[in-house]
Amino acid sequence: MKTMTYSESRARYAEVLNAVTNDREEVVITRAGHEPVVIVSLEDYESLKETAYLADIARNGNEGSANRTRSSTDSRATGRAASTTSTD
């Protein structure tokens, strides 16, 4: 997992995105005074969400919560989820 500052990631944005999508590399972005964030490929993100969905069912035997997780993932995948932009 690669770690870089927000400024460095902005300066090398295309390179960062290529590493994430082509090499399946996770990139941690740090910002002063803020929590770090991780950039992962869409495929890896969907896999993580699916794992959380299955773990929720196994842990609780409750598909209600798991269905909400799947629904939010499906909404994002079909473009129905809202997106936000950062002003940093």
PDB file of C-alpha atoms in Angstrom:
ATOM      1  CA  MET A   1       0.000   0.000   0.000  1.00  0.00           C
ATOM      2  CA  LYS A   2       1.430   3.339  -1.069  1.00  0.00           C
ATOM      3  CA  THR A   3       1.033   6.450   1.107  1.00  0.00           C
ATOM      4  CA  MET A   4       1.337  10.014  -0.132  1.00  0.00           C
ATOM      5  CA  THR A   5       0.267  13.505   0.799  1.00  0.00           C
ATOM      6  CA  TYR A   6      -2.717  15.209  -0.736  1.00  0.00           C
ATOM      7  CA  SER A   7      -0.445  17.646  -2.592  1.00  0.00           C
ATOM      8  CA  GLU A   8       1.712  14.841  -3.976  1.00  0.00           C
ATOM      9  CA  SER A   9      -1.356  12.900  -5.104  1.00  0.00           C
ATOM     10  CA  ARG A  10      -2.716  15.967  -6.919  1.00  0.00           C
ATOM     11  CA  ALA A  11       0.588  16.511  -8.704  1.00  0.00           C
ATOM     12  CA  ARG A  12       0.660  12.851  -9.808  1.00  0.00           C
ATOM     13  CA  TYR A  13      -3.087  12.225 -10.099  1.00  0.00           C
ATOM     14  CA  ALA A  14      -3.053  10.302 -13.401  1.00  0.00           C
ATOM     15  CA  GLU A  15      -0.172   8.150 -12.152  1.00  0.00           C
ATOM     16  CA  VAL A  16      -2.041   7.434  -8.903  1.00  0.00           C
ATOM     17  CA  LEU A  17      -5.211   6.441 -10.745  1.00  0.00           C
ATOM     18  CA  ASN A  18      -3.254   4.226 -13.132  1.00  0.00           C
ATOM     19  CA  ALA A  19      -1.541   2.461 -10.222  1.00  0.00           C
ATOM     20  CA  VAL A  20      -4.912   1.867  -8.574  1.00  0.00           C
ATOM     21  CA  THR A  21      -6.689   0.593 -11.672  1.00  0.00           C
ATOM     22  CA  ASN A  22      -3.888  -1.179 -13.531  1.00  0.00           C
ATOM     23  CA  ASP A  23      -1.753  -2.516 -10.673  1.00  0.00           C
ATOM     24  CA  ARG A  24      -4.538  -2.985  -8.077  1.00  0.00           C
ATOM     25  CA  GLU A  25      -2.534  -0.810  -5.694  1.00  0.00           C
ATOM     26  CA  GLU A  26      -4.247   0.855  -2.750  1.00  0.00           C
ATOM     27  CA  VAL A  27      -3.135   4.436  -2.148  1.00  0.00           C
ATOM     28  CA  VAL A  28      -3.517   6.195   1.198  1.00  0.00           C
ATOM     29  CA  ILE A  29      -3.850   9.975   0.917  1.00  0.00           C
ATOM     30  CA  THR A  30      -2.970  12.033   3.994  1.00  0.00           C
ATOM     31  CA  ARG A  31      -4.002  15.628   4.704  1.00  0.00           C
ATOM     32  CA  ALA A  32      -2.953  17.824   7.588  1.00  0.00           C
ATOM     33  CA  GLY A  33      -5.729  17.967  10.155  1.00  0.00           C
ATOM     34  CA  HIS A  34      -7.900  15.379   8.383  1.00  0.00           C
ATOM     35  CA  GLU A  35      -8.361  11.635   8.464  1.00  0.00           C
ATOM     36  CA  PRO A  36      -6.455   9.750   5.772  1.00  0.00           C
ATOM     37  CA  VAL A  37      -8.454   8.285   2.893  1.00  0.00           C
ATOM     38  CA  VAL A  38      -7.806   5.293   0.662  1.00  0.00           C
ATOM     39  CA  ILE A  39      -8.189   5.169  -3.109  1.00  0.00           C
ATOM     40  CA  VAL A  40      -9.083   1.701  -4.400  1.00  0.00           C
ATOM     41  CA  SER A  41     -10.370   0.441  -7.724  1.00  0.00           C
ATOM     42  CA  LEU A  42     -14.122   0.102  -8.211  1.00  0.00           C
ATOM     43  CA  GLU A  43     -13.749  -3.667  -8.518  1.00  0.00           C
ATOM     44  CA  ASP A  44     -11.855  -3.873  -5.215  1.00  0.00           C
ATOM     45  CA  TYR A  45     -14.417  -1.604  -3.542  1.00  0.00           C
ATOM     46  CA  GLU A  46     -17.304  -3.765  -4.746  1.00  0.00           C
ATOM     47  CA  SER A  47     -15.488  -6.854  -3.478  1.00  0.00           C
ATOM     48  CA  LEU A  48     -15.075  -5.242  -0.054  1.00  0.00           C
ATOM     49  CA  LYS A  49     -18.770  -4.327   0.046  1.00  0.00           C
ATOM     50  CA  GLU A  50     -19.752  -7.879  -0.921  1.00  0.00           C
ATOM     51  CA  THR A  51     -17.520  -9.273   1.826  1.00  0.00           C
ATOM     52  CA  ALA A  52     -19.151  -6.924   4.348  1.00  0.00           C
ATOM     53  CA  TYR A  53     -22.584  -8.036   3.110  1.00  0.00           C
ATOM     54  CA  LEU A  54     -21.750 -11.718   3.571  1.00  0.00           C
ATOM     55  CA  ALA A  55     -20.120 -11.115   6.956  1.00  0.00           C
ATOM     56  CA  ASP A  56     -23.214  -9.238   8.130  1.00  0.00           C
ATOM     57  CA  ILE A  57     -25.450 -12.159   7.187  1.00  0.00           C
ATOM     58  CA  ALA A  58     -23.118 -14.681   8.820  1.00  0.00           C
ATOM     59  CA  ARG A  59     -22.811 -12.608  11.984  1.00  0.00           C
ATOM     60  CA  ASN A  60     -26.436 -11.595  12.431  1.00  0.00           C
ATOM     61  CA  GLY A  61     -28.447 -13.940  10.292  1.00  0.00           C
ATOM     62  CA  ASN A  62     -30.192 -10.735   9.327  1.00  0.00           C
ATOM     63  CA  GLU A  63     -30.629  -9.962   5.657  1.00  0.00           C
ATOM     64  CA  GLY A  64     -32.299  -6.588   6.367  1.00  0.00           C
ATOM     65  CA  SER A  65     -29.062  -4.805   7.180  1.00  0.00           C
ATOM     66  CA  ALA A  66     -27.204  -6.731   4.502  1.00  0.00           C
ATOM     67  CA  ASN A  67     -29.802  -5.756   1.902  1.00  0.00           C
ATOM     68  CA  ARG A  68     -29.283  -2.075   2.738  1.00  0.00           C
ATOM     69  CA  THR A  69     -25.557  -2.553   2.130  1.00  0.00           C
ATOM     70  CA  ARG A  70     -26.200  -4.258  -1.194  1.00  0.00           C
ATOM     71  CA  SER A  71     -28.770  -1.612  -2.176  1.00  0.00           C
ATOM     72  CA  SER A  72     -26.323   1.237  -1.573  1.00  0.00           C
ATOM     73  CA  THR A  73     -23.669  -0.571  -3.612  1.00  0.00           C
ATOM     74  CA  ASP A  74     -26.161  -1.218  -6.417  1.00  0.00           C
ATOM     75  CA  SER A  75     -27.282   2.427  -6.402  1.00  0.00           C
ATOM     76  CA  ARG A  76     -23.728   3.627  -6.807  1.00  0.00           C
ATOM     77  CA  ALA A  77     -22.996   1.118  -9.559  1.00  0.00           C
ATOM     78  CA  THR A  78     -26.051   2.192 -11.565  1.00  0.00           C
ATOM     79  CA  GLY A  79     -25.358   5.892 -11.131  1.00  0.00           C
ATOM     80  CA  ARG A  80     -28.249   6.588  -8.758  1.00  0.00           C
ATOM     81  CA  ALA A  81     -25.962   7.493  -5.867  1.00  0.00           C
ATOM     82  CA  ALA A  82     -24.995  11.092  -5.284  1.00  0.00           C
ATOM     83  CA  SER A  83     -21.390  12.086  -5.748  1.00  0.00           C
ATOM     84  CA  THR A  84     -19.538  14.823  -3.924  1.00  0.00           C
ATOM     85  CA  THR A  85     -16.451  16.820  -4.686  1.00  0.00           C
ATOM     86  CA  SER A  86     -13.801  18.161  -2.349  1.00  0.00           C
ATOM     87  CA  THR A  87     -12.781  21.782  -2.321  1.00  0.00           C
ATOM     88  CA  ASP A  88      -9.358  20.975  -0.824  1.00  0.00           C
TER      89      ASP A  88
END
